[in-house]
Short mmCIF file of C-alpha atoms in Angstrom, two decimals:
data_model
loop_
_atom_site.label_atom_id
_atom_site.label_comp_id
_atom_site.label_asym_id
_atom_site.label_seq_id
_atom_site.Cartn_x
_atom_site.Cartn_y
_atom_site.Cartn_z
CA MET A 1 31.48 37.73 91.16
CA LEU A 2 35.01 36.84 93.19
CA LEU A 3 36.08 39.07 95.65
CA LYS A 4 39.94 39.75 97.31
CA GLU A 5 41.66 42.11 99.17
CA TYR A 6 45.68 42.18 98.20
CA ARG A 7 48.05 44.25 100.62
CA ILE A 8 51.77 45.02 99.20
CA CYS A 9 54.43 46.40 101.01
CA MET A 10 56.98 48.91 99.83
CA PRO A 11 60.59 50.13 101.51
CA LEU A 12 59.05 53.33 100.30
CA THR A 13 56.65 56.09 102.00
CA VAL A 14 53.69 56.68 100.19
CA GLU A 15 54.22 60.06 99.05
CA GLU A 16 57.51 58.53 97.57
CA TYR A 17 55.53 55.72 95.79
CA ARG A 18 53.31 58.36 94.31
CA ILE A 19 56.40 59.39 91.28
CA GLY A 20 56.70 55.76 91.70
CA GLN A 21 53.57 54.32 90.79
CA LEU A 22 53.71 56.66 87.54
CA TYR A 23 57.12 56.36 86.67
CA MET A 24 56.94 52.13 86.70
CA ILE A 25 53.68 51.89 84.86
CA SER A 26 54.46 54.39 81.82
CA LYS A 27 58.61 52.35 81.39
CA HIS A 28 56.66 48.86 82.36
CA SER A 29 53.69 49.44 79.43
CA HIS A 30 56.36 50.52 77.03
CA GLU A 31 58.72 47.30 77.78
CA GLN A 32 55.52 45.12 77.57
CA SER A 33 54.37 46.48 73.49
CA ASP A 34 55.10 44.26 71.61
CA ARG A 35 53.96 42.01 68.39
CA GLY A 36 51.58 44.40 68.50
CA GLU A 37 50.74 43.61 71.62
CA GLY A 38 51.19 46.28 74.99
CA VAL A 39 49.37 49.37 75.88
CA GLU A 40 47.62 52.26 74.09
CA VAL A 41 46.87 55.33 75.73
CA VAL A 42 43.70 56.87 74.81
CA GLN A 43 43.47 60.05 77.16
CA ASN A 44 45.38 61.14 80.15
CA GLU A 45 44.21 64.53 81.78
CA PRO A 46 43.06 66.12 84.72
CA TYR A 47 39.36 65.14 86.30
CA GLU A 48 37.92 66.46 89.35
CA ASP A 49 35.59 64.99 91.07
CA PRO A 50 32.99 66.75 93.53
CA GLU A 51 34.35 64.42 96.25
CA HIS A 52 37.97 63.32 95.85
CA GLY A 53 38.54 66.63 94.30
CA GLN A 54 41.19 67.20 91.51
CA GLY A 55 42.86 63.84 90.14
CA GLN A 56 43.78 62.56 86.67
CA PHE A 57 42.00 60.49 84.15
CA THR A 58 43.74 57.49 81.91
CA GLU A 59 41.65 55.54 78.87
CA LYS A 60 43.75 52.37 77.95
CA ARG A 61 43.61 49.24 75.54
CA VAL A 62 45.24 46.78 76.71
CA TYR A 63 46.37 44.31 74.07
CA LEU A 64 46.55 40.53 75.19
CA ASN A 65 45.86 38.16 72.98
CA SER A 66 48.56 35.99 72.94
CA LYS A 67 48.49 36.59 77.26
CA LEU A 68 45.50 34.27 77.52
CA PRO A 69 44.53 30.71 77.89
CA SER A 70 44.67 28.18 75.16
CA TRP A 71 40.74 27.73 75.79
CA ALA A 72 40.18 31.63 75.48
CA ARG A 73 42.63 32.67 72.19
CA ALA A 74 40.19 29.84 70.43
CA VAL A 75 37.08 31.69 71.07
CA VAL A 76 38.50 35.78 70.84
CA PRO A 77 39.62 37.45 67.54
CA LYS A 78 43.40 38.06 66.69
CA ILE A 79 42.91 41.30 67.83
CA PHE A 80 41.43 41.51 71.02
CA TYR A 81 41.81 44.39 73.54
CA VAL A 82 40.26 45.32 77.17
CA THR A 83 39.71 49.27 77.82
CA GLU A 84 40.75 50.15 81.26
CA LYS A 85 39.48 53.47 82.83
CA ALA A 86 41.39 55.19 85.56
CA TRP A 87 40.81 57.81 88.63
CA ASN A 88 43.87 58.88 90.17
CA TYR A 89 43.14 61.08 93.29
CA TYR A 90 45.97 59.62 94.84
CA PRO A 91 46.29 58.03 97.68
CA TYR A 92 42.92 57.09 96.27
CA THR A 93 42.57 55.24 93.24
CA ILE A 94 40.16 53.63 91.11
CA THR A 95 40.50 51.50 87.96
CA GLU A 96 37.86 49.66 85.83
CA TYR A 97 38.93 47.08 83.14
CA THR A 98 36.26 45.86 80.75
CA CYS A 99 35.98 44.29 77.00
CA SER A 100 33.49 44.71 74.60
CA PHE A 101 33.91 41.53 73.18
CA LEU A 102 32.80 40.00 76.29
CA PRO A 103 29.93 42.48 77.68
CA LYS A 104 29.60 40.17 81.01
CA PHE A 105 33.43 40.83 82.43
CA SER A 106 34.87 43.13 84.46
CA ILE A 107 37.46 43.70 86.71
CA HIS A 108 36.95 46.87 89.39
CA ILE A 109 40.03 47.76 91.89
CA GLU A 110 39.55 50.26 94.39
CA THR A 111 43.26 51.42 96.04
CA LYS A 112 44.43 53.05 99.22
CA TYR A 113 47.74 53.28 100.26
CA GLU A 114 48.63 54.30 104.19
CA ASP A 115 52.21 54.72 105.69
CA ASN A 116 52.25 51.23 107.54
CA LYS A 117 52.95 47.63 106.86
CA GLY A 118 48.97 46.04 106.41
CA CYS A 119 47.55 46.45 109.75
CA ASN A 120 44.84 48.45 108.48
CA ASP A 121 41.47 46.01 108.49
CA ASN A 122 38.76 48.65 107.69
CA ILE A 123 40.75 50.36 105.19
CA PHE A 124 37.63 50.56 102.71
CA ASP A 125 34.74 52.09 103.34
CA THR A 126 32.50 50.79 100.26
CA GLU A 127 29.28 48.75 99.91
CA LEU A 128 31.95 45.88 99.56
CA LYS A 129 33.10 46.31 103.36
CA ASP A 130 31.31 43.83 104.58
CA GLN A 131 31.31 41.51 101.32
CA GLU A 132 33.28 38.36 102.84
CA ARG A 133 36.92 38.29 101.27
CA GLU A 134 40.09 37.17 101.07
CA VAL A 135 43.32 38.89 102.37
CA CYS A 136 45.96 38.21 100.46
CA PHE A 137 49.51 39.62 101.58
CA VAL A 138 51.96 40.06 98.97
CA ASP A 139 55.67 39.96 99.27
CA ILE A 140 57.63 41.85 96.76
CA ALA A 141 60.90 39.82 97.34
CA TYR A 142 59.90 36.42 97.84
CA ASP A 143 56.23 35.52 96.64
CA GLU A 144 56.98 33.65 93.36
CA ILE A 145 57.00 35.41 90.06
CA PRO A 146 56.75 33.68 86.95
CA GLU A 147 59.39 32.48 85.38
CA ARG A 148 58.86 34.76 81.95
CA TYR A 149 59.22 38.32 84.33
CA TYR A 150 62.49 36.79 85.90
CA LYS A 151 65.39 39.48 85.89
CA GLU A 152 67.54 38.98 88.43
CA SER A 153 68.04 42.93 88.58
CA GLU A 154 65.17 43.11 89.82
CA ASP A 155 65.56 40.32 92.24
CA LEU A 156 64.78 42.45 95.54
CA ARG A 157 66.68 39.49 97.75
CA TYR A 158 69.84 41.10 96.09
CA PHE A 159 69.03 44.54 95.51
CA LYS A 160 70.08 47.37 97.29
CA SER A 161 69.61 51.14 96.49
CA ASP A 162 72.62 53.07 95.39
CA LYS A 163 70.59 56.24 95.95
CA THR A 164 68.42 55.39 99.43
CA SER A 165 70.59 52.43 100.73
CA ARG A 166 67.55 50.68 101.07
CA GLY A 167 67.45 47.01 100.54
CA ILE A 168 68.83 43.91 100.56
CA LEU A 169 65.34 43.07 101.93
CA GLN A 170 65.93 40.00 103.79
CA GLU A 171 62.57 37.48 105.28
CA GLY A 172 60.35 39.22 107.52
CA TRP A 173 61.39 42.61 105.71
CA ARG A 174 57.93 43.98 106.18
CA ASP A 175 58.31 44.21 110.11
CA THR A 176 61.98 45.06 110.09
CA GLN A 177 62.21 47.99 107.41
CA GLU A 178 61.94 51.73 107.86
CA PRO A 179 59.82 53.50 106.27
CA VAL A 180 57.36 51.11 104.63
CA MET A 181 53.63 51.99 102.94
CA CYS A 182 50.86 49.33 102.00
CA SER A 183 49.13 49.42 98.52
CA TYR A 184 45.72 48.20 99.53
CA LYS A 185 43.45 47.20 96.60
CA LEU A 186 40.32 45.58 96.55
CA VAL A 187 39.73 43.47 93.47
CA THR A 188 36.15 42.76 92.00
CA VAL A 189 36.37 40.12 89.13
CA LYS A 190 33.06 39.38 87.30
CA PHE A 191 32.51 37.37 84.99
CA GLU A 192 28.64 36.64 84.46
CA VAL A 193 28.71 33.30 82.33
CA TRP A 194 27.03 29.83 83.73
CA GLY A 195 29.98 27.17 83.39
CA LEU A 196 32.78 29.64 83.04
CA GLN A 197 32.32 31.79 86.36
CA THR A 198 34.37 30.26 88.84
CA ARG A 199 36.94 29.14 86.35
CA VAL A 200 37.60 32.80 84.43
CA GLU A 201 37.36 34.58 88.08
CA GLN A 202 39.68 32.43 89.54
CA TYR A 203 41.94 32.80 86.55
CA VAL A 204 41.98 36.56 86.37
CA HIS A 205 42.67 37.06 90.19
CA LYS A 206 46.05 35.13 89.60
CA VAL A 207 46.43 37.59 86.72
CA VAL A 208 46.03 40.45 88.94
CA ARG A 209 48.13 38.88 91.70
CA ASP A 210 51.13 38.31 89.38
CA VAL A 211 50.74 41.64 87.54
CA LEU A 212 50.00 43.37 91.06
CA LEU A 213 53.95 41.33 91.51
CA LEU A 214 55.66 42.48 89.39
CA GLY A 215 54.72 45.91 89.07
CA HIS A 216 55.55 46.98 93.14
CA ARG A 217 59.09 44.75 92.27
CA GLN A 218 59.78 47.01 89.61
CA ALA A 219 58.44 50.47 91.33
CA PHE A 220 61.22 49.41 93.81
CA ALA A 221 64.10 48.23 91.71
CA TRP A 222 63.71 51.08 89.19
CA VAL A 223 63.46 53.61 92.47
CA ASP A 224 67.21 54.75 91.74
CA GLU A 225 66.16 55.77 88.51
CA TRP A 226 63.01 57.75 89.50
CA ILE A 227 63.48 58.84 93.00
CA ASP A 228 65.10 62.64 92.26
CA MET A 229 61.68 63.02 90.25
CA SER A 230 59.09 65.80 91.10
CA LEU A 231 56.12 64.86 90.14
CA ASP A 232 55.63 67.60 86.69
CA ASP A 233 59.29 65.65 85.88
CA VAL A 234 57.58 62.14 86.06
CA ARG A 235 54.35 63.43 84.14
CA ASN A 236 57.07 64.77 81.35
CA TYR A 237 58.23 61.06 81.65
CA GLU A 238 54.77 59.65 81.08
CA ARG A 239 53.62 62.16 78.05
CA LYS A 240 57.06 60.91 76.06
CA MET A 241 56.42 57.56 77.22
CA HIS A 242 52.85 57.30 75.96
CA GLU A 243 53.73 58.77 72.76
CA LYS A 244 56.52 56.20 72.21
CA THR A 245 54.49 53.70 73.34
CA ASN A 246 51.44 54.29 71.25
CA ILE A 247 53.31 54.53 68.13
CA LYS A 248 55.11 51.14 68.50
CA VAL A 249 51.91 49.45 69.34
CA TRP A 250 50.30 51.50 66.25
CA LEU A 251 53.52 49.80 64.19
CA GLU A 252 53.62 46.63 65.32
CA GLN A 253 49.31 45.81 65.23
CA GLN A 254 49.60 47.11 61.28
CA GLU A 255 51.98 44.59 60.72
CA LEU A 256 50.18 41.93 62.16
CA SER A 257 47.10 42.86 60.27
CA THR A 258 48.91 42.42 57.42
CA THR A 259 50.52 39.15 58.22
CA ASN A 260 48.08 37.55 59.73
CA PRO A 261 45.10 38.34 57.70
CA SER A 262 41.66 38.70 59.63
CA SER A 263 37.91 37.27 59.71
CA PRO A 264 35.13 40.39 59.70
CA ASP A 265 35.41 40.45 63.42
CA ASP A 266 38.92 41.36 63.15
CA ILE A 267 38.89 44.14 61.09
CA GLU A 268 35.69 45.71 62.76
CA ILE A 269 37.76 45.25 66.16
CA HIS A 270 41.01 46.76 64.62
CA ASP A 271 38.67 49.86 63.05
CA LYS A 272 38.01 50.76 66.36
CA ALA A 273 41.02 50.50 67.56
CA SER A 274 42.81 52.48 64.90
CA THR A 275 39.73 55.57 65.68
#
């Protein structure tokens, strides 16, 4: 097990980011759904928890075979997905990732949001709070992003919001920007396979960091698109984008299975996905 705590500050309030997060996830999922890969939404419905109260539960299938390293692609089916389950009790969320093909693999992410610059060292009150972990600050403007994800329009070193007048983010912006909030993410990666555990867990944390960096960059870079939305507005947008993304992924999965002959394992997994 490898445990890390990520802290990602944003030039927003926690209440604003509630809308921005939902908008970003929906738009990003649709953009990333190419070549039969991407995010298929299986469930998205209200959920009530006795401890955390009213929330929203979502279940998704994340298709990502081409995004795996070469040594991993050699041992997984061509049609391969990870199941994501998320319980959103904003400003507190729980997200879990599992894979039926890799039963000893899991990612658990506990997230809390606060209006501060990442200075709360005791925000998580769980059984993991006393475990040794590395605290990683992620700078949405100045941390290096993988080249394949870079877009000039999303470079926050040069971006200024027309509607909020926030930006351009100068070095050290976290200490001078108002407002400022922080996403605290406690991420546990498990891959309990002797000989591969350390390598896989370190690789997954690198991927998680890249995804967190990209998502939070986009949430602010797209702020003028969502800042005027209400929660109902963004839920309607979310629903429409989920429908478009599901159709896009399904059609591309059909094309992929036609152009790439599958093994029996691939067919079984694809049948489950279609169902």
